PDB file of N, CA and C in Angstrom:
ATOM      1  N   UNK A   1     105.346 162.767 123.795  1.00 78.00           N
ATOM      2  CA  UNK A   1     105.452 161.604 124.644  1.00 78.00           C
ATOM      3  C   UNK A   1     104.076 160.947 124.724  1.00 78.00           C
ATOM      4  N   UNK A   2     104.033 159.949 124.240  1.00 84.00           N
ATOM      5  CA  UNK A   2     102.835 158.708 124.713  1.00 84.00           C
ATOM      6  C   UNK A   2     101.760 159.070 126.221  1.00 84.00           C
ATOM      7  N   UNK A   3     100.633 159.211 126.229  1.00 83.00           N
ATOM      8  CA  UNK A   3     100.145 158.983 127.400  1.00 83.00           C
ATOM      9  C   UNK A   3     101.037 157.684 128.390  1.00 83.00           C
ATOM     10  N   UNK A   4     100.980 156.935 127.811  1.00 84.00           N
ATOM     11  CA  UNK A   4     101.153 155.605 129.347  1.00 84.00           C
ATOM     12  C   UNK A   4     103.285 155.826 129.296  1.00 84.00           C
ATOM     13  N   UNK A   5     103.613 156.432 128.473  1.00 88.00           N
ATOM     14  CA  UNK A   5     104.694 157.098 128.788  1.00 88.00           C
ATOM     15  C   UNK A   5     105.090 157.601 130.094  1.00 88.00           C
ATOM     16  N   UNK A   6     103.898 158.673 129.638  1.00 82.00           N
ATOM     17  CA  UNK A   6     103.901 159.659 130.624  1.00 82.00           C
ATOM     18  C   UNK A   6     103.270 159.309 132.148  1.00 82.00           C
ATOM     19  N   UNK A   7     102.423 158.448 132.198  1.00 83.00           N
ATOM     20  CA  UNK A   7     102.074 158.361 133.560  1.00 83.00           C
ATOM     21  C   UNK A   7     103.074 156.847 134.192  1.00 83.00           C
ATOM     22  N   UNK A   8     103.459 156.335 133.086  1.00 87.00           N
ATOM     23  CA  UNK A   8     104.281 155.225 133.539  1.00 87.00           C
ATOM     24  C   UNK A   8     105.887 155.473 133.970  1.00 87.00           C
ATOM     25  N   UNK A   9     106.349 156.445 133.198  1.00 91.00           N
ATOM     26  CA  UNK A   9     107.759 156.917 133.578  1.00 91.00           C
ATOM     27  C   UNK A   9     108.223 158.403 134.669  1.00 91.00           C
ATOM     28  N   UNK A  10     106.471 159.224 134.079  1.00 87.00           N
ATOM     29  CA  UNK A  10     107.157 160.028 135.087  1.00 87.00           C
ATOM     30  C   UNK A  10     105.779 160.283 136.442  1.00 87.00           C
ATOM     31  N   UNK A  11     104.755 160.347 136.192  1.00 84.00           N
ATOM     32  CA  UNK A  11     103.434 160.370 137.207  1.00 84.00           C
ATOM     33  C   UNK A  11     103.993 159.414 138.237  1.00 84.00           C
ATOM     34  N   UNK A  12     104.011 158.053 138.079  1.00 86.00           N
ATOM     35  CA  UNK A  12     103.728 157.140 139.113  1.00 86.00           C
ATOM     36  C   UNK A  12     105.169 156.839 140.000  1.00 86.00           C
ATOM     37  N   UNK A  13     106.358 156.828 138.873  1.00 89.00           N
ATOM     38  CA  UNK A  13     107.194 156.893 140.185  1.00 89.00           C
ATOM     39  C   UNK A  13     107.644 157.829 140.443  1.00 89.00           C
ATOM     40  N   UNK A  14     107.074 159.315 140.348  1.00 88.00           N
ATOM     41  CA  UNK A  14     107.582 160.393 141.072  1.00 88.00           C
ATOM     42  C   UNK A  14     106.603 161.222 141.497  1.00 88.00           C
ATOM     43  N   UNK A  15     105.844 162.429 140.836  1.00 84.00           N
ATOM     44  CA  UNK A  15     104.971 162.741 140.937  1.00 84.00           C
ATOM     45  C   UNK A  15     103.982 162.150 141.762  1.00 84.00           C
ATOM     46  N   UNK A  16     103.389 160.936 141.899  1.00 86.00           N
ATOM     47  CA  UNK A  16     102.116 160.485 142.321  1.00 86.00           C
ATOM     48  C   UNK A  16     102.764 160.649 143.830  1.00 86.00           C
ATOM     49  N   UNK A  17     104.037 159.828 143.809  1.00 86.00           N
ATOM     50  CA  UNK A  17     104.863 159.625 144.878  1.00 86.00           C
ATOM     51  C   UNK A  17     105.092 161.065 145.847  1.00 86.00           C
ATOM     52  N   UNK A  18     105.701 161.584 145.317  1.00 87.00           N
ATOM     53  CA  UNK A  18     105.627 163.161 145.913  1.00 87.00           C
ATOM     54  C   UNK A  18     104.412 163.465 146.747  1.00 87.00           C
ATOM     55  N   UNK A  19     103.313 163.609 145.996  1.00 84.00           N
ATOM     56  CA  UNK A  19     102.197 164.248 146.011  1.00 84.00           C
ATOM     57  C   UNK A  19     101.715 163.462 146.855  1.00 84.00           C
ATOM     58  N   UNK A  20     101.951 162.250 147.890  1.00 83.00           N
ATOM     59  CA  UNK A  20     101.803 161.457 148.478  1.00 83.00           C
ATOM     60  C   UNK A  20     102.333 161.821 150.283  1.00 83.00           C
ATOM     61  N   UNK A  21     103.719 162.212 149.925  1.00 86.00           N
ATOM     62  CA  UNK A  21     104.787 162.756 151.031  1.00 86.00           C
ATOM     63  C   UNK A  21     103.970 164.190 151.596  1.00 86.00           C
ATOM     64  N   UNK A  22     103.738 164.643 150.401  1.00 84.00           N
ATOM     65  CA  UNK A  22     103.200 166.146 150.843  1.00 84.00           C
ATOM     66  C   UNK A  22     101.572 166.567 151.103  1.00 84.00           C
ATOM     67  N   UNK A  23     101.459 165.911 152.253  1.00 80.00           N
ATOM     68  CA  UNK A  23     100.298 165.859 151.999  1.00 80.00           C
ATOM     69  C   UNK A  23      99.108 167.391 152.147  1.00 80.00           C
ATOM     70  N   UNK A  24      98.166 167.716 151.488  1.00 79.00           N
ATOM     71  CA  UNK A  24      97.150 168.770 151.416  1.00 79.00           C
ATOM     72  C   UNK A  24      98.042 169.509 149.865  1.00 79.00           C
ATOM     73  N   UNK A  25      99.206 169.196 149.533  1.00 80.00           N
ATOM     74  CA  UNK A  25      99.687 170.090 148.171  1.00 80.00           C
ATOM     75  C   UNK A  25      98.738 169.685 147.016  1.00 80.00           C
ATOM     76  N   UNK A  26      98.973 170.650 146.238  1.00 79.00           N
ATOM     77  CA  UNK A  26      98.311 170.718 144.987  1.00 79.00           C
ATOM     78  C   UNK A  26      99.249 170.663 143.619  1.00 79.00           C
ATOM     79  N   UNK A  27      98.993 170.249 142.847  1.00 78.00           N
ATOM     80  CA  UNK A  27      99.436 169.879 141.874  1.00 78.00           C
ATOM     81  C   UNK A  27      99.530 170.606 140.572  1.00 78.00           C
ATOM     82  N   UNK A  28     100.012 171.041 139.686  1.00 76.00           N
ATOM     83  CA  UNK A  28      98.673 172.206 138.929  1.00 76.00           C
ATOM     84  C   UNK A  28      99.196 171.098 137.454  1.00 76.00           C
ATOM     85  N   UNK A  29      98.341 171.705 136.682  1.00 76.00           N
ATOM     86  CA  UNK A  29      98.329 170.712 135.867  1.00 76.00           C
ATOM     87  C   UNK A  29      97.528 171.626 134.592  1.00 76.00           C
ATOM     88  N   UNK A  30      98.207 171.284 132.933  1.00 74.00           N
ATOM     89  CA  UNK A  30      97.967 172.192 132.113  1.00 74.00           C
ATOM     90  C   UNK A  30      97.321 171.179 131.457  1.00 74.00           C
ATOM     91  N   UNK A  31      96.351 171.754 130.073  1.00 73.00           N
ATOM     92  CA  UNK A  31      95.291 171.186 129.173  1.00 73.00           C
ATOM     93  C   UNK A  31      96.172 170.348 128.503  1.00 73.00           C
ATOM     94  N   UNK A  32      97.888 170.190 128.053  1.00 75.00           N
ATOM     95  CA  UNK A  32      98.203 168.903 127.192  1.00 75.00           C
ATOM     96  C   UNK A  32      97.396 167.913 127.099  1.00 75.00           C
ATOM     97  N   UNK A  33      97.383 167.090 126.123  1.00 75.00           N
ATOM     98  CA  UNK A  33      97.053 166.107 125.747  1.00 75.00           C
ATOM     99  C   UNK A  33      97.594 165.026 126.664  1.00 75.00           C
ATOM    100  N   UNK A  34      98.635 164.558 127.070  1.00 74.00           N
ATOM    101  CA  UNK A  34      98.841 163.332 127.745  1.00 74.00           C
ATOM    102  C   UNK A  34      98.354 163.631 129.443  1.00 74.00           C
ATOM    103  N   UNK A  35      98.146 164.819 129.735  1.00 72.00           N
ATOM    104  CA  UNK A  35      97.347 165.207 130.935  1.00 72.00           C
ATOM    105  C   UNK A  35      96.311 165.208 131.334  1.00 72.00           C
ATOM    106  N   UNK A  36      95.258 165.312 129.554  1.00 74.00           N
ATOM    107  CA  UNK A  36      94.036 165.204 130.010  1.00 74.00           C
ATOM    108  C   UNK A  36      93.768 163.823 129.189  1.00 74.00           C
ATOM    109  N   UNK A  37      94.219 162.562 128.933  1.00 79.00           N
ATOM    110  CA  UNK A  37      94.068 161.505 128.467  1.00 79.00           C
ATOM    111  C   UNK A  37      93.287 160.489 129.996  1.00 79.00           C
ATOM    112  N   UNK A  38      92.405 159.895 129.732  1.00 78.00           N
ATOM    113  CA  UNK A  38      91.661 159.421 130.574  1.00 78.00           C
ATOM    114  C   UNK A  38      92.920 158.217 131.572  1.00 78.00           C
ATOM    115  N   UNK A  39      93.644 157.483 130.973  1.00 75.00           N
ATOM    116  CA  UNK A  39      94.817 157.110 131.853  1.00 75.00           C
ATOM    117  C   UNK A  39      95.554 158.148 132.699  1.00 75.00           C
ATOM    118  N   UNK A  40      95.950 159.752 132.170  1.00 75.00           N
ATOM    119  CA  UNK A  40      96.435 160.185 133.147  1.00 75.00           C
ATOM    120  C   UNK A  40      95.375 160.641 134.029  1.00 75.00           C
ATOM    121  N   UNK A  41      94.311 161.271 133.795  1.00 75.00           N
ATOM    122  CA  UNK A  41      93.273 161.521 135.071  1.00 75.00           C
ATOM    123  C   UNK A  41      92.905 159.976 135.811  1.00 75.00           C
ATOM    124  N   UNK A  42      92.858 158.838 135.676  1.00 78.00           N
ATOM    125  CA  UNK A  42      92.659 157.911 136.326  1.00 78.00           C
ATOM    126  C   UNK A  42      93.829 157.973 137.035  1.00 78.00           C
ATOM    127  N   UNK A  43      94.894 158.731 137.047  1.00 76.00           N
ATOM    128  CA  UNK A  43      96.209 157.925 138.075  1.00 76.00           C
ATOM    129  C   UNK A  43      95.984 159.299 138.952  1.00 76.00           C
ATOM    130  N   UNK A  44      95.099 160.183 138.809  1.00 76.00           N
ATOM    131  CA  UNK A  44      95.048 161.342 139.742  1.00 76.00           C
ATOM    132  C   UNK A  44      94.226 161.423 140.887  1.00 76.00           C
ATOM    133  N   UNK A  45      93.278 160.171 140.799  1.00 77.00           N
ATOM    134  CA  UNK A  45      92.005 160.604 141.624  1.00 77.00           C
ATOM    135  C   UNK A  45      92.774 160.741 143.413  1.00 77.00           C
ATOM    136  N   UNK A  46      93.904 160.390 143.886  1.00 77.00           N
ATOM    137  CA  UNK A  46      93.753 160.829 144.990  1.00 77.00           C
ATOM    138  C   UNK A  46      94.746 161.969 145.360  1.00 77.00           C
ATOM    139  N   UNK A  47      94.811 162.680 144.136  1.00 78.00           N
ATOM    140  CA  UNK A  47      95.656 164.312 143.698  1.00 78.00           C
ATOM    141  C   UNK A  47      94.546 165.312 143.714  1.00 78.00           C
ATOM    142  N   UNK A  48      94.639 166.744 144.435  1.00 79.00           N
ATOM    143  CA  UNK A  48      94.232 167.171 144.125  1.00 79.00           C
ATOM    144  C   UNK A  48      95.049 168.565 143.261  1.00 79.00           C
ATOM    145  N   UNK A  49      94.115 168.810 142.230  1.00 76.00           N
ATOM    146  CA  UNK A  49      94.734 169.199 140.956  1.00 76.00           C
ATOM    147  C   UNK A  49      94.083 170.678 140.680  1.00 76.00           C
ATOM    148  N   UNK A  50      95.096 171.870 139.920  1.00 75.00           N
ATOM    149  CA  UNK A  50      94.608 172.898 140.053  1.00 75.00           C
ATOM    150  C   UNK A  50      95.000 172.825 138.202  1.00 75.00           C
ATOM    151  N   UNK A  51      93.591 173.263 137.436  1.00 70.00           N
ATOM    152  CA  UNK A  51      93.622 173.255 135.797  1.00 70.00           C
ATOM    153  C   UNK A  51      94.482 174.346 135.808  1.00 70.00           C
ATOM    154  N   UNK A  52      94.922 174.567 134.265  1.00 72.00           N
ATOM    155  CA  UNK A  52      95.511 175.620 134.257  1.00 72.00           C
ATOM    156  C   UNK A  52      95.656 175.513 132.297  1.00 72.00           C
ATOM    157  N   UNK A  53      95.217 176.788 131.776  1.00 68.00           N
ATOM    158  CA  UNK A  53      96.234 176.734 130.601  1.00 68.00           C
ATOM    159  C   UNK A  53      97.136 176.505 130.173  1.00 68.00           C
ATOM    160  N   UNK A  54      97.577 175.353 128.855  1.00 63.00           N
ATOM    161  CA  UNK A  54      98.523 174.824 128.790  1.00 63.00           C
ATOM    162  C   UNK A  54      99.821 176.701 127.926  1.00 63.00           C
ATOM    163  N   UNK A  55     100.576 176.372 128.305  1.00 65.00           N
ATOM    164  CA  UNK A  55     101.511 177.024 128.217  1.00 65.00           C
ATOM    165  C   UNK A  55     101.404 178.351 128.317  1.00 65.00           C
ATOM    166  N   UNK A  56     100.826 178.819 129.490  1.00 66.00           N
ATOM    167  CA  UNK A  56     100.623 179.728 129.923  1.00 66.00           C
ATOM    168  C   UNK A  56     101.711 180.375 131.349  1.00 66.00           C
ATOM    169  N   UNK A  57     102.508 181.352 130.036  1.00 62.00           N
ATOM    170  CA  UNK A  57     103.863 181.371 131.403  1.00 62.00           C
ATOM    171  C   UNK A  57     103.416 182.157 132.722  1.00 62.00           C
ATOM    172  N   UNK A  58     102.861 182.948 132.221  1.00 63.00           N
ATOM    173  CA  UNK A  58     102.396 183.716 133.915  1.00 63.00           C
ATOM    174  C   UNK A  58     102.261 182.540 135.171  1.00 63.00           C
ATOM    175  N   UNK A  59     101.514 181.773 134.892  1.00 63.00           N
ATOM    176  CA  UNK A  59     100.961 180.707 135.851  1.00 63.00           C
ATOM    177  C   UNK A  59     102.411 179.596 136.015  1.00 63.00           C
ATOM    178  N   UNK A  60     103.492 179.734 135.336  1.00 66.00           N
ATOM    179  CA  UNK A  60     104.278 179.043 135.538  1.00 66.00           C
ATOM    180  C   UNK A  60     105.722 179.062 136.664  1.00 66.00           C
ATOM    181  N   UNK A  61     105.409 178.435 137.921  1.00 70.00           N
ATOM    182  CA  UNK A  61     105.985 178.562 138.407  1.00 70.00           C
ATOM    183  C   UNK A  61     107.862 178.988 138.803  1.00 70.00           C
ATOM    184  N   UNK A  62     108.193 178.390 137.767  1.00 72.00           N
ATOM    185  CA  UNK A  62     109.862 178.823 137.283  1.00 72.00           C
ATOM    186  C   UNK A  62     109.644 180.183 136.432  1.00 72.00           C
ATOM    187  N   UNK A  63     109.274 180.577 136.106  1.00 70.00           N
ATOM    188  CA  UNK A  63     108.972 181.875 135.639  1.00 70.00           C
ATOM    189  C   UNK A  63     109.187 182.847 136.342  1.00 70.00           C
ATOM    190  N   UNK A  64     108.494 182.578 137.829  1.00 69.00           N
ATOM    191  CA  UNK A  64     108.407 183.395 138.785  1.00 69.00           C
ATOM    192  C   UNK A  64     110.267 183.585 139.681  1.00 69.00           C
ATOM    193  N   UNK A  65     110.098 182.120 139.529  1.00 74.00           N
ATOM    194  CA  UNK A  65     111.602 182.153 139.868  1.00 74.00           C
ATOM    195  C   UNK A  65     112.901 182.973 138.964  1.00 74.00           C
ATOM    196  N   UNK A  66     112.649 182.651 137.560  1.00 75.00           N
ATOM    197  CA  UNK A  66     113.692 183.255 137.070  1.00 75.00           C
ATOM    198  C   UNK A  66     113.821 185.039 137.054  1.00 75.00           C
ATOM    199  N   UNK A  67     112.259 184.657 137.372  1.00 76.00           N
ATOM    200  CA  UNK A  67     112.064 186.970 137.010  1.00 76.00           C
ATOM    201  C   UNK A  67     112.873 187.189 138.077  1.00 76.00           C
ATOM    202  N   UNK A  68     111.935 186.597 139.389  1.00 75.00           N
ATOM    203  CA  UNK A  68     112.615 187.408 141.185  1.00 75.00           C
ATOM    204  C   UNK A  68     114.404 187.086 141.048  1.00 75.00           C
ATOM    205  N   UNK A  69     115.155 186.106 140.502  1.00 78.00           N
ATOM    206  CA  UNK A  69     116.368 186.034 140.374  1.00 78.00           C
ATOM    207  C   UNK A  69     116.959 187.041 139.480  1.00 78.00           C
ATOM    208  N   UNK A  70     115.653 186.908 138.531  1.00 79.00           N
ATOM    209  CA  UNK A  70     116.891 188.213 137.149  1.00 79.00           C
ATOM    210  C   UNK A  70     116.855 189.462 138.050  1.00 79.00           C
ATOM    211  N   UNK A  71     115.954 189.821 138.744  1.00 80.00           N
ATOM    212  CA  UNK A  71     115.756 190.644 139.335  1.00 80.00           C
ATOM    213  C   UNK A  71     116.906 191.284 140.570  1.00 80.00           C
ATOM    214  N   UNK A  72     117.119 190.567 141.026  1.00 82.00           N
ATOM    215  CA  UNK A  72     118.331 190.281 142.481  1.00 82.00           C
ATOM    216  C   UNK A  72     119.186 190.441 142.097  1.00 82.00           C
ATOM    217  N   UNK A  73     119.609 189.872 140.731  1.00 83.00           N
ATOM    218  CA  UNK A  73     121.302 189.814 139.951  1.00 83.00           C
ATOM    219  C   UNK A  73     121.839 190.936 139.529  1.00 83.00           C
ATOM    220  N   UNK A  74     120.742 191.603 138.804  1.00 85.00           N
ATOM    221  CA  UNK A  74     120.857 192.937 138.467  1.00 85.00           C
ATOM    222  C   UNK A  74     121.380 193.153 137.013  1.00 85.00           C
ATOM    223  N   UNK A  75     122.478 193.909 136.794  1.00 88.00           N
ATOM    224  CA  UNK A  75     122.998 193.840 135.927  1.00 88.00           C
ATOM    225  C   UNK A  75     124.392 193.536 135.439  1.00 88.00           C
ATOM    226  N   UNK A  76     124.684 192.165 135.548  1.00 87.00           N
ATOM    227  CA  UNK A  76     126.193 191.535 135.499  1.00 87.00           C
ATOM    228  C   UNK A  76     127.327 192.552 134.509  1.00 87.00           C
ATOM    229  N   UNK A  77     128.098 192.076 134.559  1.00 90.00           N
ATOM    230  CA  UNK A  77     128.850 192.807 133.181  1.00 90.00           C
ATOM    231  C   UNK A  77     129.318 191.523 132.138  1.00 90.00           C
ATOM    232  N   UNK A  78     129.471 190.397 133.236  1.00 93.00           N
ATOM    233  CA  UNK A  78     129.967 189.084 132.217  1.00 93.00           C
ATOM    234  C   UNK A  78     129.451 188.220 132.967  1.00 93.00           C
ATOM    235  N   UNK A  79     129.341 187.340 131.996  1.00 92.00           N
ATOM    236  CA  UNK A  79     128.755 186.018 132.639  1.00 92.00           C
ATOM    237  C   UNK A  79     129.833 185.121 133.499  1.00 92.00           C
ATOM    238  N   UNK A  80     130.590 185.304 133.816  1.00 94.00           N
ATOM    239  CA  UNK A  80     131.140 185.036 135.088  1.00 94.00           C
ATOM    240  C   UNK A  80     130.476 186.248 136.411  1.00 94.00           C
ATOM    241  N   UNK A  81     130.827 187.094 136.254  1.00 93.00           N
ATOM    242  CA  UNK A  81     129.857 187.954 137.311  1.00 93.00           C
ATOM    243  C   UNK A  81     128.412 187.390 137.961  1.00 93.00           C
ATOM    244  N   UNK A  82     127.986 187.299 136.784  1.00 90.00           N
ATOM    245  CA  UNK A  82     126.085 186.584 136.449  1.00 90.00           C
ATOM    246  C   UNK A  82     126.294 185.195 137.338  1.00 90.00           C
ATOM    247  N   UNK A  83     127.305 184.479 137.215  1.00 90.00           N
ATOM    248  CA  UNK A  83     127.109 183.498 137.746  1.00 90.00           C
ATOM    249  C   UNK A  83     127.672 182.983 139.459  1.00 90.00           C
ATOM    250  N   UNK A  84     128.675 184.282 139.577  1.00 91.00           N
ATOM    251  CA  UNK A  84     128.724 184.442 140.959  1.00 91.00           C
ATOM    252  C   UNK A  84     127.568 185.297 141.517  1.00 91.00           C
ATOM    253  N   UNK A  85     126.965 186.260 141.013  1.00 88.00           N
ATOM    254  CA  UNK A  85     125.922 186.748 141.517  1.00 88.00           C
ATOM    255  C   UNK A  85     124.653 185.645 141.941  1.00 88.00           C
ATOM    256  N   UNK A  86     124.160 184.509 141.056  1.00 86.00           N
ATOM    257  CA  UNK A  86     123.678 183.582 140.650  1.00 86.00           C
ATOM    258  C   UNK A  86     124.117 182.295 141.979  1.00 86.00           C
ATOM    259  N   UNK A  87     125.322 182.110 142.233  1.00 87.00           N
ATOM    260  CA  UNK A  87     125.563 181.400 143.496  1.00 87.00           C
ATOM    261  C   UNK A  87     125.185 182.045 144.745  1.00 87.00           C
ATOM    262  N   UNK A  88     125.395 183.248 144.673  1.00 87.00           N
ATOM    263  CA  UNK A  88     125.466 184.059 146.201  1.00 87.00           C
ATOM    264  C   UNK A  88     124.080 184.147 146.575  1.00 87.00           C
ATOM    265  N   UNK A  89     122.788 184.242 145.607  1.00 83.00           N
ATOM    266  CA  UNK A  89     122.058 184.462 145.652  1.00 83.00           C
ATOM    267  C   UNK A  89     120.984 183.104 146.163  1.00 83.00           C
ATOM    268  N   UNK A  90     121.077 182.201 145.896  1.00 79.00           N
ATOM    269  CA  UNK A  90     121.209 180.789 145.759  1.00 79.00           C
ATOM    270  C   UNK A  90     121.945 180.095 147.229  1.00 79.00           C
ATOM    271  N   UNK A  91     122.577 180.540 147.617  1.00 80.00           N
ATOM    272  CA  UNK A  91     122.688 180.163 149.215  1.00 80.00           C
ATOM    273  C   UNK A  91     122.272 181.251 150.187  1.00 80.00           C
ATOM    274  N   UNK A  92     121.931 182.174 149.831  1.00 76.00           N
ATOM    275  CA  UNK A  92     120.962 183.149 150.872  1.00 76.00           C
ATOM    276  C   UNK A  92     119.757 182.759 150.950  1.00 76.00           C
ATOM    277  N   UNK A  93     119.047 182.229 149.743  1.00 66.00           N
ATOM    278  CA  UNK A  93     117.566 182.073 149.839  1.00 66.00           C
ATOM    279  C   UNK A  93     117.256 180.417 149.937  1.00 66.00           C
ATOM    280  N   UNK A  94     118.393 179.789 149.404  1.00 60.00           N
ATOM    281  CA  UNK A  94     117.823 178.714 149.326  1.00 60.00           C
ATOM    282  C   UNK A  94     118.176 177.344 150.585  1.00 60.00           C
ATOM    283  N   UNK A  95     119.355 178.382 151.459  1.00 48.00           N
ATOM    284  CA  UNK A  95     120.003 177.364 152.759  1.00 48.00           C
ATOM    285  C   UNK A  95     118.629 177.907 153.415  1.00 48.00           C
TER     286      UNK A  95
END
């Protein structure tokens, strides 16, 4: 994706926006190329931003999510099971 892509379709009307609502959050943000392009750091200055290695899953937040979920589910027998386990689990933590 294009730098001005990227800060034009998804930074400014969502992201910047967000990060606006919430205020003192942090952002984290990996070495890609359209991230560290001087247009996207100009649309950041009133973000504050935590670097991070680009594709570095440890540091990746859904990661964390899918482990602690695989984790909870256990061991389905079918993926219908998996996916009622997967709902039940999903309105305990997330109502």
């Amino acid at each position: 994706m294009p730098v001005q892509q990227y800060v034009h379709d998804i930074m400014q009307p969502h992201v910047l926006l967000l990060m606006q609502q919430l205020h003192g959050a942090i952002f984290p943000q990996d070495n890609a190329r359209p991230h560290t392009a001087r247009v996207s750091e100009d649309c950041f200055h009133t973000v504050t931003i935590i670097p991070w290695p680009a594709r570095y899953p440890d540091l990746s937040p859904i990661e964390h999510i899918w482990d602690h979920l695989g984790w909870q589910a256990g061991y389905p027998m079918s993926l219908n099971e998996l996916e009622a386990r997967l709902q039940q689990l999903c309105k305990k933590k997330c109502l």
